[in-house]
XYZ file of C-alpha atoms in Angstrom:
534
model
C 114.568 93.076 82.216
C 116.956 95.858 83.133
C 119.272 94.742 85.939
C 122.223 96.380 87.651
C 125.185 94.797 89.444
C 127.969 96.923 90.964
C 130.664 96.294 93.572
C 131.637 98.488 96.478
C 132.798 98.222 100.072
C 129.993 96.840 102.224
C 129.195 96.972 105.883
C 127.511 93.916 107.367
C 124.234 93.731 109.222
C 123.513 91.241 111.996
C 121.366 88.412 110.680
C 118.047 88.006 112.446
C 116.630 84.476 112.555
C 112.988 85.400 112.136
C 112.042 83.404 109.049
C 112.309 79.622 108.947
C 114.832 78.552 106.324
C 113.042 76.588 103.598
C 115.098 74.854 100.951
C 113.930 75.500 97.419
C 113.576 72.699 94.914
C 116.355 72.277 92.356
C 115.965 74.298 89.153
C 118.550 74.104 86.426
C 116.441 75.271 83.524
C 113.394 77.358 82.810
C 111.553 74.234 81.649
C 111.455 72.876 85.208
C 108.132 73.601 86.783
C 108.138 72.179 90.309
C 109.657 73.223 93.615
C 110.800 76.547 95.002
C 109.870 78.741 97.942
C 110.003 82.519 97.660
C 110.481 84.314 100.986
C 110.031 88.053 101.229
C 109.686 90.416 104.191
C 107.403 93.437 103.949
C 105.736 96.154 105.996
C 103.092 97.199 106.851
C 100.818 94.204 107.199
C 97.622 94.114 105.142
C 94.126 94.867 106.368
C 92.603 92.708 103.630
C 93.965 90.125 101.198
C 91.962 91.591 98.346
C 92.770 94.738 96.362
C 89.195 95.082 95.098
C 88.253 96.604 98.453
C 91.507 98.395 99.264
C 94.050 100.251 97.137
C 96.700 99.950 99.856
C 100.168 98.725 98.964
C 100.022 95.505 101.018
C 96.793 94.452 99.328
C 98.074 95.476 95.887
C 100.999 93.066 96.245
C 99.049 90.110 97.668
C 95.788 90.172 95.753
C 97.147 89.286 92.269
C 98.537 86.033 93.624
C 95.046 84.870 94.671
C 92.920 86.549 92.011
C 93.059 87.036 88.250
C 91.967 90.019 86.193
C 90.347 90.070 82.796
C 93.670 91.084 81.234
C 97.388 91.190 81.877
C 99.861 93.601 80.309
C 103.117 93.091 78.485
C 105.789 95.783 78.675
C 104.389 98.997 77.248
C 100.998 98.124 78.799
C 100.086 95.999 75.781
C 97.027 93.914 76.785
C 97.303 90.137 76.954
C 94.779 87.430 77.752
C 93.973 86.343 81.292
C 90.385 85.547 82.319
C 89.353 87.191 79.060
C 90.679 85.513 75.926
C 89.247 87.980 73.395
C 88.000 91.561 73.582
C 86.655 94.181 71.211
C 85.421 97.759 71.478
C 82.714 99.429 69.415
C 83.678 102.338 67.185
C 81.965 104.827 69.494
C 83.826 103.484 72.525
C 80.607 102.772 74.412
C 80.597 98.967 74.275
C 83.375 96.547 75.156
C 82.810 92.823 74.719
C 84.906 90.205 76.497
C 84.999 86.507 75.702
C 85.879 84.654 78.887
C 88.094 81.662 79.456
C 86.271 78.360 79.683
C 86.959 75.783 82.383
C 88.262 78.177 85.050
C 87.434 77.206 88.639
C 87.351 79.202 91.816
C 89.538 77.860 94.592
C 86.434 76.252 96.150
C 85.677 74.366 92.930
C 82.807 76.522 91.671
C 82.876 77.530 88.012
C 83.970 81.038 87.032
C 81.369 82.755 84.808
C 80.362 86.134 83.433
C 78.172 86.592 86.495
C 81.355 87.026 88.553
C 82.602 89.723 86.179
C 79.339 91.657 86.268
C 79.098 91.478 90.046
C 82.711 92.523 90.629
C 82.560 95.605 88.469
C 79.050 96.799 89.297
C 78.858 95.959 93.006
C 82.460 96.162 94.197
C 84.869 98.133 91.985
C 82.403 100.931 91.202
C 81.383 101.191 94.849
C 84.252 100.269 97.163
C 87.466 100.665 95.169
C 89.202 104.015 95.681
C 90.259 104.340 92.030
C 87.498 102.209 90.554
C 84.773 104.732 91.323
C 86.513 107.081 88.911
C 87.856 104.587 86.383
C 84.517 102.815 86.004
C 82.204 105.747 86.681
C 80.830 105.557 83.132
C 80.196 101.805 83.321
C 76.401 101.612 83.374
C 75.898 97.880 83.139
C 77.545 94.562 82.372
C 75.445 92.358 80.125
C 75.942 88.601 80.414
C 74.217 86.908 77.438
C 75.919 83.621 78.368
C 78.351 82.298 80.952
C 81.408 83.163 78.863
C 80.494 86.623 77.548
C 80.577 89.922 79.435
C 79.576 93.091 77.600
C 80.407 96.438 79.204
C 77.992 99.265 78.388
C 79.386 102.755 78.980
C 77.589 106.077 79.151
C 80.629 107.780 77.657
C 84.020 106.730 76.303
C 86.561 105.872 79.012
C 90.117 105.850 77.617
C 91.624 104.548 80.872
C 89.370 101.518 81.202
C 91.365 99.152 78.998
C 94.508 99.837 81.046
C 92.842 99.021 84.372
C 91.763 95.401 83.962
C 94.670 93.537 85.543
C 94.590 91.455 88.718
C 95.920 94.238 90.918
C 93.641 97.017 89.739
C 90.509 94.957 89.040
C 90.633 91.477 90.578
C 87.571 89.413 89.755
C 85.738 88.199 92.870
C 83.446 85.167 93.343
C 79.864 86.391 93.152
C 78.572 83.265 94.886
C 80.499 84.229 98.047
C 79.849 87.990 98.005
C 76.323 88.528 96.719
C 73.905 89.639 99.407
C 76.636 90.336 101.952
C 78.246 93.401 103.476
C 81.134 93.592 100.983
C 83.600 95.279 103.300
C 82.836 92.924 106.213
C 82.793 89.722 104.154
C 85.197 87.167 105.691
C 86.406 86.203 102.214
C 88.320 89.494 102.228
C 90.839 87.823 104.545
C 90.308 84.223 103.394
C 90.601 84.687 99.628
C 88.835 82.406 97.182
C 90.100 83.394 93.767
C 90.931 81.876 90.399
C 94.598 82.779 90.752
C 97.769 80.681 90.847
C 98.139 80.553 94.637
C 95.955 79.352 97.502
C 96.044 80.773 101.010
C 97.676 78.275 103.371
C 98.024 80.438 106.467
C 97.297 84.014 107.491
C 98.417 85.250 110.878
C 97.174 88.803 111.244
C 100.031 91.265 111.378
C 102.637 88.514 111.154
C 102.624 86.551 107.903
C 100.828 85.315 104.825
C 101.731 81.896 103.446
C 100.421 80.768 100.081
C 100.866 77.548 98.137
C 100.545 76.717 94.462
C 97.087 76.092 93.064
C 97.335 72.592 91.551
C 94.222 73.224 89.440
C 95.276 76.570 88.008
C 93.916 77.134 84.520
C 97.296 78.181 83.072
C 98.984 74.816 82.678
C 102.499 74.598 84.078
C 102.022 77.528 86.442
C 102.747 78.608 89.061
C 106.338 77.455 89.169
C 106.819 78.204 92.851
C 105.582 75.714 95.435
C 105.065 78.343 98.091
C 105.412 82.021 98.935
C 106.062 83.256 102.475
C 105.480 86.928 103.195
C 106.523 87.914 106.705
C 105.653 91.322 108.130
C 108.686 92.865 109.795
C 108.393 96.407 111.112
C 112.115 97.093 111.408
C 113.667 97.928 108.017
C 117.161 96.970 109.201
C 115.874 93.497 109.976
C 114.361 93.230 106.504
C 117.735 94.173 105.028
C 119.516 91.653 107.238
C 117.115 88.900 106.192
C 117.887 89.473 102.533
C 121.618 89.812 103.028
C 121.862 86.708 105.220
C 119.838 84.525 102.873
C 116.759 84.288 105.099
C 114.811 86.149 102.409
C 115.047 85.858 98.649
C 113.698 89.161 97.363
C 112.269 92.477 98.495
C 109.719 94.224 96.343
C 108.170 97.686 96.153
C 111.018 99.598 97.849
C 110.343 97.754 101.096
C 113.808 98.597 102.372
C 115.369 102.056 102.426
C 116.640 103.326 99.099
C 120.254 103.509 100.235
C 120.141 99.811 101.134
C 118.669 98.895 97.741
C 121.524 100.714 96.047
C 124.099 99.196 98.395
C 122.902 95.632 97.894
C 122.736 96.139 94.132
C 126.535 96.478 94.226
C 126.898 92.877 95.422
C 127.240 90.151 92.778
C 124.691 87.970 94.547
C 121.879 90.487 94.042
C 120.150 92.157 91.138
C 118.101 95.335 91.122
C 115.535 96.265 88.527
C 113.228 99.230 88.113
C 111.183 97.383 85.493
C 107.725 96.047 86.250
C 106.161 99.193 87.657
C 104.481 100.629 84.560
C 101.062 100.079 86.097
C 102.079 101.757 89.342
C 104.081 104.970 88.966
C 104.203 106.032 92.591
C 104.762 109.282 94.400
C 105.182 110.652 97.883
C 102.863 113.565 98.517
C 101.324 115.526 101.358
C 97.648 116.380 101.728
C 96.567 119.632 103.336
C 93.281 119.108 105.177
C 91.340 122.080 103.861
C 88.825 121.738 106.695
C 91.562 123.065 108.978
C 91.207 126.840 109.423
C 94.907 127.494 108.831
C 95.307 125.200 105.836
C 92.151 126.506 104.187
C 94.197 129.646 103.486
C 96.035 129.208 100.179
C 98.821 131.533 101.320
C 99.580 129.142 104.177
C 99.745 126.193 101.790
C 102.097 128.116 99.495
C 104.230 129.096 102.480
C 104.549 125.483 103.624
C 105.545 124.465 100.110
C 108.290 127.098 100.051
C 109.505 125.962 103.491
C 110.042 122.345 102.338
C 112.960 121.498 100.068
C 111.533 118.622 98.039
C 114.858 118.214 96.268
C 116.513 117.588 99.652
C 113.941 114.904 100.485
C 114.378 113.271 97.071
C 118.148 113.122 97.449
C 118.443 112.372 101.153
C 115.362 110.302 101.913
C 114.848 108.604 98.541
C 118.590 108.639 97.696
C 117.909 109.993 94.245
C 115.532 107.157 93.319
C 113.055 109.534 91.747
C 112.570 113.187 90.882
C 111.395 116.125 93.003
C 107.652 116.671 92.654
C 106.707 119.432 90.230
C 103.125 118.672 89.249
C 100.074 116.671 90.328
C 101.055 114.134 87.637
C 103.994 111.720 87.787
C 106.868 112.376 85.386
C 106.384 108.845 84.012
C 102.909 109.816 82.825
C 104.852 111.213 79.934
C 102.013 111.811 77.508
C 100.406 114.335 79.870
C 103.019 115.510 82.382
C 104.110 119.114 82.021
C 105.719 121.866 84.068
C 105.024 124.581 81.506
C 103.011 127.254 83.274
C 102.678 125.089 86.390
C 103.420 127.105 89.562
C 106.618 126.149 91.347
C 107.519 126.474 95.004
C 111.320 126.538 95.287
C 112.827 126.204 98.730
C 112.705 129.742 100.147
C 112.177 130.112 103.915
C 112.190 133.897 103.638
C 109.307 133.759 101.163
C 107.503 131.290 103.435
C 107.767 133.734 106.337
C 106.473 136.594 104.170
C 103.460 134.553 103.078
C 102.613 133.509 106.626
C 102.775 137.129 107.771
C 100.592 138.127 104.817
C 98.109 135.389 105.716
C 97.625 137.022 109.111
C 99.551 134.615 111.308
C 102.380 136.536 112.996
C 104.806 134.823 115.330
C 103.644 134.622 118.898
C 105.085 133.295 122.126
C 108.133 131.177 121.493
C 108.221 132.303 117.877
C 105.391 129.988 116.838
C 102.443 131.069 114.672
C 100.174 128.006 115.043
C 100.378 124.255 115.503
C 99.640 121.345 113.156
C 99.684 117.575 113.368
C 101.500 115.587 110.685
C 100.489 111.971 110.061
C 103.089 110.018 108.051
C 102.064 106.711 106.512
C 104.028 103.710 107.830
C 104.219 102.194 104.318
C 107.996 101.857 103.975
C 110.199 104.156 106.031
C 110.449 107.212 103.814
C 107.368 109.114 104.944
C 108.292 108.732 108.597
C 111.854 109.844 107.838
C 110.691 112.798 105.735
C 108.236 113.804 108.465
C 111.112 114.567 110.842
C 112.667 116.871 108.258
C 109.332 118.584 107.576
C 108.768 119.125 111.295
C 112.110 120.916 111.594
C 111.821 123.159 108.532
C 108.283 124.182 109.458
C 109.486 124.993 113.000
C 111.948 127.375 111.423
C 109.100 129.359 109.842
C 107.002 129.342 113.006
C 104.752 126.298 112.578
C 104.796 123.885 115.500
C 104.370 120.370 114.092
C 103.548 117.257 116.086
C 104.331 113.984 114.306
C 101.849 111.221 114.985
C 102.994 107.740 113.969
C 100.578 104.819 113.929
C 100.089 101.517 112.190
C 98.766 101.433 108.648
C 95.132 100.633 109.446
C 94.968 103.388 112.076
C 96.599 105.851 109.667
C 93.902 105.154 107.065
C 91.164 105.386 109.705
C 92.549 108.657 111.111
C 93.001 110.422 107.787
C 90.248 109.087 105.571
C 87.439 108.107 107.946
C 87.773 110.205 111.086
C 89.492 113.057 109.193
C 91.321 113.835 112.401
C 94.432 115.146 110.658
C 96.046 118.344 109.425
C 98.870 117.143 107.171
C 99.061 113.589 105.802
C 102.278 112.359 104.171
C 102.107 109.121 102.210
C 103.080 107.277 99.054
C 100.460 106.327 96.487
C 100.099 105.015 92.971
C 99.509 107.703 90.383
C 98.081 105.152 87.958
C 99.127 104.064 84.503
C 96.679 106.724 83.330
C 95.899 109.906 85.309
C 92.227 108.968 85.387
C 93.096 105.837 87.334
C 95.397 107.277 89.952
C 95.467 111.075 90.033
C 91.808 112.113 89.733
C 90.918 110.607 93.110
C 93.037 113.171 94.946
C 91.536 116.236 93.245
C 88.016 115.483 92.021
C 85.418 116.664 94.535
C 83.345 113.536 93.836
C 86.214 111.504 95.316
C 85.711 113.016 98.751
C 84.181 109.968 100.402
C 85.025 109.618 104.099
C 85.787 105.993 104.824
C 87.604 105.392 101.541
C 91.368 105.363 101.817
C 93.663 107.329 99.530
C 90.970 109.432 97.959
C 90.388 113.185 98.251
C 91.920 113.482 101.710
C 92.291 117.250 101.333
C 88.539 117.756 100.821
C 89.383 119.835 97.764
C 86.526 121.304 95.770
C 87.042 123.306 92.592
C 84.334 123.069 89.900
C 86.792 124.105 87.188
C 89.158 121.299 88.147
C 86.244 118.864 88.279
C 85.217 119.896 84.772
C 88.735 119.393 83.403
C 89.120 115.976 85.015
C 85.675 114.852 83.936
C 86.405 115.947 80.373
C 89.815 114.256 80.293
C 88.351 111.005 81.574
C 86.198 110.645 78.434
C 88.247 112.558 75.854
C 89.098 110.455 72.798
C 90.926 113.244 70.957
C 94.466 112.830 72.303
C 95.547 116.413 71.619
C 92.511 117.736 73.468
C 93.211 115.363 76.364
C 96.799 116.608 76.611
C 95.519 120.184 76.828
C 92.935 119.324 79.476
C 95.576 117.735 81.671
C 97.932 120.672 81.125
C 95.218 123.077 82.273
C 94.453 120.830 85.243
C 98.080 120.751 86.370
C 98.377 124.538 86.242
C 95.153 125.158 88.119
C 95.503 122.423 90.740
C 99.073 123.343 91.571
C 98.075 126.962 92.053
C 95.394 125.855 94.524
C 97.847 123.329 96.014
C 95.553 121.050 98.036
C 98.291 118.430 97.703
C 102.043 119.032 97.706
C 103.923 116.564 95.526
C 107.180 115.680 97.275
C 108.865 113.009 95.141
C 107.958 111.105 92.004
C 109.424 107.757 93.006
C 111.368 105.293 90.884
C 110.296 101.921 92.302
C 112.685 98.971 92.484
C 112.919 95.262 93.155
C 116.056 93.836 94.764
C 116.445 90.060 94.640
C 118.937 87.264 94.938
C 120.246 86.198 91.549
C 118.740 82.795 92.393
C 115.270 84.291 91.966
C 114.409 83.950 88.287
C 111.701 85.581 86.188
C 110.217 87.726 88.930
C 109.802 90.596 86.458
C 108.634 89.560 83.002
C 105.998 92.129 82.089
C 104.598 95.556 82.898
C 103.179 94.378 86.237
C 106.298 92.741 87.676
C 105.822 91.817 91.335
C 102.422 93.519 91.262
C 101.279 90.661 89.072
C 100.839 87.018 89.992
C 104.528 85.963 90.110
C 103.289 82.687 88.641
C 106.310 82.548 86.311
C 108.851 83.080 89.118
C 111.159 80.231 90.183
C 114.141 79.657 92.441
C 117.447 78.321 91.172
C 118.974 75.919 93.679
């Protein structure tokens, strides 16, 4: 694990007594396996406790603690056993066979079987999961010849599939509790019954999630922690104060402002790591709702891009923890990311004004051309902070922007169900493979009102669809690289989505918190190996 410790002058924050202090059990060596309470503040609060039905950040963190996936991933996204102990793919890439772990029990005592795997993929992930509809689009059926064998039958090769089988991306759900129900309204979504290392002890909506170790977990000796307490604290300064005062042990997923992560990393009692995010390269980006008469004009979208200095946002909002957006892909998707031939939109207010004039929107009364509403996601603080900057720079080119802040569930409802938005600024996972995370924002088939973090722009381009569909099944790597290069050039010319910052995610934790990041999933995995040194 890559960690950083540096010293500097520190200002102090007032401690806020909002989390009960719980003493962790003594741990002097890795071999100890009992005791320990991990306390972490976060925001926003989850809508569900299950990432099979939501790709939101809160659910992505919580779900892997309750549920297992077929596979885990070592650093480098090397597959390792989880609910599947063996796996093999046919030479034509159309059949994948999984041998399942024997003796695994659901939290309610029922036996885990291949039926659960088939149901989860065919009835939930392919239907309700924002990325799963793309990742598993070619999955035609799951054959279950016996309780411990699941055979995936694909209509076409799917290169991304084997990198999307972990407990965050594809948690396996209990068929006996979901079959024949309204999946999205099922109460198990907020009272999880999984096979994972932790059991739900308490869930107070909007306030906290408390989980305790599963004493019957199939992986002997795990989890090491006795309990995890996640408290939902809206104020980022309070979250910082909790960590600094010892009322919290770790903060994951950039859940405090970047400057505070870097500041705390200078203290000897904390460590920062950017490891453990291979499965979730994340970016801040802004959707243009193409159903809006102004934003339907490509010249307007180009003008807005020229009016926004994404380098300024990267340096001043993200404090350099990332790179300015230059493509629909994340720079960490190294095999496919390119800027060669991809249109760029350098900060140029004069050019923005020219394009708006050319688009037929001259300045009117008060110097304004038209008005837009900007909805920033409340996940973290960065989108809300960046929204204020965007409002000001767009005012300077004659666009009157109203910022509308709301809680996370209302944001998702407003943008992706009601579609009552003009500009939507948010952070999202780009996926370990572009098929998993990027396609959903650009493929016309991903425009599904009611599904969060999909094609919020309502972008339709048959040529882009063809490139993405080809790349999703391409087994010739050189051809796949070319398809993604062509996609990046074409999509960034159309610009339905403006990439703002490719984020470098981080975990900041007390040095007492051991083994929180041991593989490619880091805190987005189960944390079953984590322990607290007393």
